[in-house]
Amino acid sequence: MTILRRIWQREGTGEALTACTALDIGTEFAKALVFEIDGGHGVVKGVGRKRQGLAHMQSGTVADISAVVDNCAVALQEAEEMAGFRPEQVVIGIAGELVKGFTTVFDQQRLKADQPISQPELGRLIENVQRQAMREAERSVTWETGLQSVDVRLVHAAVVGAWIDGYAVTNPIGFQGRNVRIAIFDAFAPLVHLGALQTVASRLHMDLIAVVAEPYAVARVLDSEQVRQGGALFVDVGGGTTDVALVRQGGIEGTRMFALGGRAFTKSIADRLELPFPRAEALKVDYARGIADERADDVREIVADDVAVWAAGVELVMEELAAGDLLPGRIYLCGGGSRLPEIRDALAAPSFVARLPFARPPEVSILAPDQIETIRDETRLLEDQQDVTPMGLAFQAIELGSSSNPLEASLRRVVRAMKI
Ligand SMILES: Nc1ncnc2c1ncn2[C@@H]1O[C@H](COP(=O)(O)OP(=O)(O)OP(=O)(O)O)[C@@H](O)[C@H]1O
Ligand SMILES: [Mg+2]
């Protein structure tokens, strides 16, 4: 796991990251942010964006490396010129249906409850959690691809929480007690996807310090007390994929993605109105902005049909994430696809809510860049929900670099030793 190792080695050298680039290689757009790091916060100095071709990505994953490198280079150059400098380090988001993110909550019994937990014991406890997570990941990817020998890799690992005999602790070392519960979020992806991102970074001559699961980044970026207390669902509707993350009881429980986003809506409009793709895209965007056109009624009908299918997909993944428990009463939407008003309406519709285990009808709101306190935008070019995902990636670069938590440090050592 070379990437994780890299960032962790950097930690050992003690040099703090002062500037970095976040690269969100989306199905529709490659987006780059150049930002400075100032006391745990990010300050965006430059932004760039380049639309990707229809064949460059396949529902959230790279399909044509050279084309994607070219697109990213354009977005990066724009961002770097605006910022007036070029960071060497980059954080890249990973998304797609086969990226599995889940939190493993694992209970272990200590034989000698009166002995304080030592560093090596903590390492062993964490290792057991990670072994459990690996088994789970392999099972689910093999099951979904139908292939026996898909090579899955750990791309991202973070501690969600730890409890000893029911008490929450931030650092278990030195505590006595019998029952240790540790919760760790892990994201796994097939090697082929991860490798493509590594190749893109190296062709761009950048130092890839971390690959981050995009829904995880989105779910962390708000960092608000409200989310920690009450939980939330985060839904990122992109061009090719929809990502859903569930935060419950203060931590991320899981992330799911499915291959449906704004592009599918455009494609339906193109097919049914017999228009070329770019014309259909423009028509959709105008429609979403409320610009009247004689075909607005047709578009409305087509979008309604597609949104119904999309909502059924969201329902499926939310039900899976809920795992029999109640869902939180708050949904945050982001991603360019969520600019269609029907998307928000679909999640607030009584018929949608009734089919899922919500304790009360959820409050559905659009995440705007100015709600994100962890990242400040000096360019004033980050204007709406489409820019939230790259901001989330930027925040992950900061969180990863600044964490001095002993539990996180132990997790990193274990992952390094396990070579997963
Ligand atoms: N005003 C608008 N109204 C409707 N749809 C819009 C609007 N603006 C952008 N979109 C849609 O948003 C989608 C792109 O969103 P975004 O940039 O979040 O996707 P992405 O990150 O490239 O894709 P993914 O996350 O799926 O890999 C496109 O399908 C586009 O049509
Ligand atoms: Mg996206």
XYZ file of C-alpha atoms and ligand atoms in Angstrom:
452
model
C 0.000 0.000 0.000
C 2.455 2.499 -1.247
C 0.322 5.625 -1.017
C -0.604 5.248 2.604
C 2.983 4.470 3.341
C 4.118 7.660 1.658
C 1.969 9.984 3.689
C 2.919 8.182 6.851
C 6.586 8.409 6.135
C 6.202 12.087 5.580
C 4.692 12.285 9.024
C 7.820 10.711 10.417
C 10.025 13.357 8.861
C 8.060 15.986 10.744
C 7.738 18.323 7.795
C 4.265 19.827 7.752
C 2.382 20.270 4.542
C 1.895 23.972 3.773
C 0.298 23.784 0.338
C -1.321 21.055 -1.684
C -3.539 20.310 -4.672
C -6.829 18.436 -4.568
C -7.824 16.657 -7.754
C -11.341 15.374 -8.263
C -11.386 13.297 -11.442
C -15.115 13.241 -12.048
C -17.014 11.534 -14.848
C -18.084 14.917 -16.194
C -15.349 17.287 -15.002
C -11.769 17.101 -13.793
C -11.589 19.665 -10.986
C -8.459 21.004 -9.353
C -8.025 23.143 -6.252
C -4.718 24.653 -5.197
C -4.768 25.582 -1.543
C -2.587 26.638 1.338
C -2.798 25.069 4.765
C -3.040 27.415 7.662
C -3.458 26.031 11.160
C -5.761 23.143 10.320
C -7.734 25.140 7.772
C -7.428 25.373 4.024
C -7.320 28.547 1.983
C -8.157 28.032 -1.690
C -5.883 30.071 -3.959
C -6.648 28.669 -7.366
C -9.327 26.586 -9.079
C -9.499 24.884 -12.465
C -11.960 22.707 -14.296
C -11.992 20.749 -17.559
C -14.901 18.848 -19.034
C -14.094 15.220 -19.816
C -15.048 13.425 -22.999
C -17.815 10.842 -23.060
C -15.381 7.938 -23.322
C -12.764 9.137 -20.844
C -14.435 7.854 -17.711
C -16.724 4.959 -16.971
C -19.094 5.692 -14.081
C -16.601 7.353 -11.817
C -13.479 5.422 -12.806
C -10.784 6.195 -15.344
C -11.351 4.535 -18.728
C -8.702 6.294 -20.845
C -5.583 7.235 -18.914
C -3.956 9.496 -21.523
C -7.098 11.526 -22.145
C -7.698 11.920 -18.412
C -4.100 13.039 -17.874
C -4.575 15.718 -20.530
C -7.820 16.936 -18.991
C -6.324 17.024 -15.509
C -3.294 18.920 -16.808
C -5.577 21.642 -18.162
C -7.512 21.930 -14.893
C -4.281 21.937 -12.876
C -2.633 24.576 -15.006
C -5.619 26.861 -14.645
C -5.604 26.445 -10.872
C -1.832 26.885 -10.583
C -1.751 30.004 -12.712
C -4.463 31.542 -10.597
C -2.655 30.642 -7.389
C 0.718 31.755 -8.706
C 2.448 28.615 -7.451
C 2.518 24.876 -8.033
C 2.325 22.486 -5.087
C 4.100 19.173 -5.657
C 1.722 17.172 -3.525
C -1.680 16.027 -4.637
C -4.651 14.309 -3.030
C -6.888 12.440 -5.460
C -10.446 11.252 -4.891
C -11.520 7.729 -5.731
C -15.100 6.861 -6.588
C -17.060 4.310 -8.545
C -19.337 1.400 -7.871
C -16.595 -0.984 -6.859
C -15.142 1.291 -4.192
C -16.426 -0.131 -0.944
C -16.375 2.007 2.139
C -17.570 0.664 5.426
C -16.915 0.924 9.096
C -16.039 -2.261 10.923
C -17.092 -2.233 14.542
C -15.313 -5.070 16.265
C -15.656 -6.182 19.882
C -12.800 -7.989 21.557
C -12.457 -9.480 25.024
C -9.212 -9.056 26.897
C -8.122 -11.985 29.006
C -6.320 -9.869 31.575
C -8.728 -7.040 32.213
C -6.680 -5.517 35.037
C -3.604 -5.027 32.907
C -3.362 -1.648 31.215
C -3.479 -1.706 27.420
C -0.010 -1.361 25.960
C 1.104 -0.089 22.590
C 1.767 -3.575 21.128
C -1.578 -4.846 22.415
C -3.379 -1.932 20.790
C -1.624 -2.828 17.566
C -2.898 -6.397 17.803
C -6.438 -5.242 18.559
C -6.407 -2.983 15.512
C -4.938 -5.717 13.345
C -7.863 -7.996 14.195
C -10.312 -5.299 13.126
C -8.485 -4.832 9.837
C -8.407 -8.568 9.098
C -12.144 -8.700 9.587
C -12.552 -5.707 7.240
C -10.387 -7.319 4.540
C -12.474 -10.491 4.556
C -15.627 -8.446 4.215
C -14.258 -6.365 1.340
C -13.034 -9.337 -0.648
C -16.355 -11.047 -0.245
C -18.368 -8.092 -1.465
C -16.188 -7.243 -4.464
C -15.979 -10.872 -5.587
C -19.701 -11.153 -5.225
C -20.404 -8.073 -7.283
C -17.953 -8.619 -10.116
C -18.486 -12.355 -10.230
C -14.735 -12.758 -10.590
C -12.889 -14.967 -8.177
C -9.571 -13.228 -8.195
C -10.146 -9.488 -8.143
C -7.233 -7.871 -6.425
C -8.701 -5.422 -3.929
C -6.557 -2.926 -2.089
C -7.064 -0.798 0.947
C -7.018 2.790 -0.237
C -8.107 4.688 2.815
C -8.337 3.894 6.537
C -9.430 6.047 9.472
C -10.380 5.460 13.107
C -14.033 6.208 13.812
C -14.013 5.509 17.540
C -12.897 3.331 20.457
C -14.672 2.237 23.619
C -13.544 0.310 26.671
C -16.306 -1.333 28.701
C -18.702 1.114 27.102
C -16.676 4.262 27.733
C -15.557 6.239 24.725
C -11.788 6.842 24.746
C -9.630 8.723 22.299
C -6.457 6.899 23.280
C -6.921 3.390 24.743
C -3.297 3.046 25.898
C -3.013 2.792 29.678
C -6.664 1.877 30.266
C -7.751 -1.306 32.006
C -10.953 -3.134 31.119
C -12.338 -6.237 29.520
C -14.348 -5.293 26.441
C -12.654 -3.281 23.771
C -14.674 -1.989 20.860
C -12.861 -0.364 17.969
C -14.515 1.113 14.900
C -12.461 1.726 11.758
C -13.572 3.083 8.409
C -11.880 1.411 5.453
C -12.312 1.972 1.761
C -11.254 -0.771 -0.626
C -10.987 -0.587 -4.382
C -9.911 -2.950 -7.139
C -6.224 -2.543 -7.928
C -7.030 -1.605 -11.520
C -8.792 1.608 -10.432
C -6.252 2.558 -7.836
C -3.399 1.881 -10.248
C -4.963 4.158 -12.859
C -5.034 7.042 -10.391
C -1.421 6.415 -9.426
C -0.451 6.478 -13.083
C -2.334 9.722 -13.654
C -0.499 11.338 -10.734
C 2.890 10.163 -11.900
C 2.285 11.311 -15.495
C 1.370 14.696 -14.073
C 4.694 14.622 -12.204
C 2.988 15.002 -8.873
C 3.597 13.349 -5.551
C 0.411 11.463 -4.649
C 0.162 11.745 -0.884
C -3.271 10.180 -0.457
C -6.157 8.608 -2.284
C -9.401 9.424 -0.524
C -12.827 7.856 -0.876
C -14.936 10.743 -2.168
C -18.091 10.119 -0.156
C -15.955 9.938 2.987
C -14.423 13.306 2.139
C -17.839 14.849 1.554
C -19.212 13.466 4.806
C -16.274 14.869 6.804
C -16.088 18.317 5.307
C -18.917 19.907 7.244
C -17.391 19.015 10.610
C -20.385 20.445 12.452
C -21.682 19.654 15.904
C -25.121 19.133 14.392
C -23.855 16.316 12.174
C -21.889 14.730 15.008
C -24.886 14.788 17.327
C -27.756 13.996 15.025
C -26.047 12.234 12.129
C -26.727 12.881 8.457
C -26.882 11.344 5.022
C -24.706 12.886 2.325
C -25.671 12.422 -1.313
C -23.271 13.506 -4.077
C -24.983 13.394 -7.472
C -22.270 13.625 -10.111
C -22.321 13.099 -13.844
C -21.870 9.339 -13.811
C -22.375 8.260 -10.228
C -24.309 8.957 -7.081
C -22.425 8.526 -3.817
C -24.166 8.148 -0.485
C -22.516 8.335 2.938
C -24.150 7.686 6.291
C -23.004 9.405 9.478
C -24.626 7.985 12.570
C -23.658 8.180 16.240
C -20.887 10.618 15.561
C -19.009 8.587 12.962
C -19.151 7.500 9.350
C -20.784 4.102 9.132
C -20.575 3.404 5.469
C -20.552 4.678 1.915
C -22.220 3.289 -1.187
C -22.164 4.340 -4.794
C -24.268 3.505 -7.799
C -23.717 4.291 -11.441
C -26.396 6.839 -12.180
C -25.986 10.602 -12.356
C -26.699 13.694 -14.420
C -25.308 12.223 -17.614
C -28.025 9.601 -17.731
C -30.642 12.357 -17.662
C -28.930 14.159 -20.522
C -28.705 10.939 -22.462
C -32.423 10.278 -22.117
C -33.171 13.795 -23.350
C -30.816 13.269 -26.288
C -32.407 9.933 -27.185
C -36.019 10.914 -26.802
C -35.804 14.339 -28.408
C -33.278 13.138 -31.004
C -30.676 15.751 -30.160
C -26.883 15.530 -30.086
C -25.518 15.108 -26.550
C -24.191 18.678 -26.093
C -27.520 20.178 -27.185
C -29.397 17.918 -24.789
C -27.022 18.926 -21.983
C -27.624 22.629 -22.672
C -31.364 22.044 -22.769
C -31.259 20.253 -19.422
C -29.190 22.962 -17.770
C -31.504 25.695 -19.083
C -34.481 23.743 -17.866
C -32.937 23.394 -14.394
C -32.316 27.125 -14.334
C -35.941 27.789 -15.160
C -35.243 29.212 -18.604
C -38.406 28.523 -20.587
C -38.193 26.743 -23.907
C -40.969 25.260 -25.994
C -39.589 21.821 -25.139
C -39.655 22.421 -21.369
C -42.691 20.176 -20.899
C -40.999 17.334 -22.762
C -37.856 17.769 -20.695
C -39.876 17.811 -17.494
C -41.508 14.533 -18.399
C -38.233 12.843 -19.341
C -36.495 14.089 -16.212
C -39.397 12.925 -14.038
C -39.100 9.380 -15.418
C -35.360 9.287 -14.862
C -35.495 10.822 -11.404
C -37.938 8.098 -10.382
C -35.383 5.458 -11.383
C -32.623 7.402 -9.630
C -34.678 7.707 -6.427
C -35.231 3.955 -6.447
C -31.438 3.548 -6.547
C -30.997 5.915 -3.620
C -33.675 4.064 -1.704
C -31.879 0.787 -2.240
C -28.516 2.004 -0.979
C -30.022 3.900 1.936
C -31.897 0.811 3.002
C -28.687 -1.194 2.834
C -26.796 1.447 4.803
C -29.550 1.671 7.423
C -29.043 -2.050 8.198
C -32.258 -2.264 10.146
C -31.738 0.840 12.272
C -33.166 4.335 12.048
C -31.793 6.813 9.543
C -30.865 10.374 10.585
C -33.247 13.235 9.921
C -30.949 15.252 7.716
C -29.877 14.835 4.086
C -27.200 17.028 2.493
C -27.019 17.138 -1.285
C -24.070 18.081 -3.450
C -22.648 17.432 -6.926
C -23.660 19.091 -10.200
C -26.446 16.591 -10.813
C -28.300 17.876 -7.757
C -28.877 21.204 -9.485
C -31.965 19.656 -11.047
C -34.726 20.703 -8.653
C -36.435 17.333 -9.096
C -33.553 15.616 -7.317
C -34.093 17.482 -4.087
C -37.846 17.115 -4.367
C -37.545 13.359 -4.873
C -35.720 12.911 -1.555
C -38.237 15.050 0.298
C -41.272 13.328 -1.246
C -43.520 11.597 1.307
C -43.584 8.424 -0.791
C -39.765 8.217 -0.707
C -39.554 8.943 3.011
C -42.276 6.416 3.828
C -40.305 3.530 2.343
C -37.236 4.112 4.512
C -36.700 3.897 8.280
C -36.623 7.627 9.007
C -37.730 8.546 12.509
C -39.093 11.795 11.099
C -39.229 13.244 7.586
C -35.660 14.297 6.794
C -34.688 17.879 6.188
C -33.140 17.941 2.704
C -30.687 20.746 2.020
C -28.121 21.656 -0.590
C -24.528 21.940 0.631
C -23.049 25.251 -0.403
C -19.325 26.091 -0.324
C -19.874 28.901 2.184
C -21.244 26.409 4.728
C -17.882 24.686 4.769
C -15.873 26.256 7.534
C -12.838 24.015 7.204
C -11.936 25.430 3.779
C -12.019 29.128 2.929
C -12.248 30.156 -0.703
C -10.199 33.230 -1.569
C -10.863 32.941 -5.282
C -14.640 33.393 -4.837
C -15.051 31.044 -7.758
C -16.402 28.107 -5.781
C -20.006 28.982 -6.046
C -22.235 26.001 -5.557
C -22.712 22.348 -4.654
C -20.684 21.135 -7.640
C -17.509 22.338 -5.862
C -18.123 20.602 -2.558
C -16.393 17.308 -3.417
C -12.994 18.865 -4.274
C -13.264 20.949 -1.102
C -13.813 17.720 0.822
C -10.671 16.246 -0.725
C -8.717 19.341 0.282
C -9.906 18.962 3.850
C -8.763 15.337 3.892
C -5.235 16.419 2.982
C -5.332 18.653 6.038
C -6.922 16.094 8.362
C -4.461 13.385 7.369
C -1.490 15.642 7.774
C -2.442 17.094 11.139
C -3.644 14.037 12.994
C -1.488 13.285 15.995
C -3.969 10.880 17.551
C -2.173 7.759 18.898
C -4.993 5.537 17.643
C -4.525 6.856 14.107
C -0.785 6.409 14.422
C -1.261 2.800 15.535
C -3.641 2.144 12.662
C -1.053 3.435 10.218
C 1.641 1.211 11.646
C -0.649 -1.814 11.459
C -1.646 -1.148 7.854
C 1.998 -0.726 6.946
C 2.932 -3.998 8.624
C 0.013 -5.912 7.122
C 0.888 -4.688 3.611
C -2.732 -4.522 2.473
N -27.506 23.683 -13.800
C -27.525 22.370 -13.920
N -28.685 21.715 -13.992
C -28.749 20.391 -14.128
N -27.677 19.591 -14.159
C -26.478 20.197 -14.073
C -26.331 21.595 -13.948
N -25.018 21.865 -13.870
C -24.379 20.704 -13.954
N -25.247 19.690 -14.075
C -24.953 18.274 -14.218
O -24.041 17.881 -13.229
C -23.269 16.776 -13.707
C -21.816 17.005 -13.349
O -21.696 17.124 -11.974
P -20.297 16.912 -11.238
O -19.319 17.894 -11.753
O -20.576 16.900 -9.781
O -19.940 15.458 -11.760
P -18.551 14.678 -11.704
O -17.932 14.887 -10.385
O -17.748 15.036 -12.879
O -19.053 13.175 -11.893
P -18.942 11.891 -10.913
O -18.938 12.404 -9.519
O -20.165 11.103 -11.226
O -17.730 11.170 -11.323
C -23.489 16.704 -15.193
O -24.276 15.583 -15.505
C -24.243 17.992 -15.512
O -25.180 17.816 -16.538
Mg -18.042 13.941 -8.495
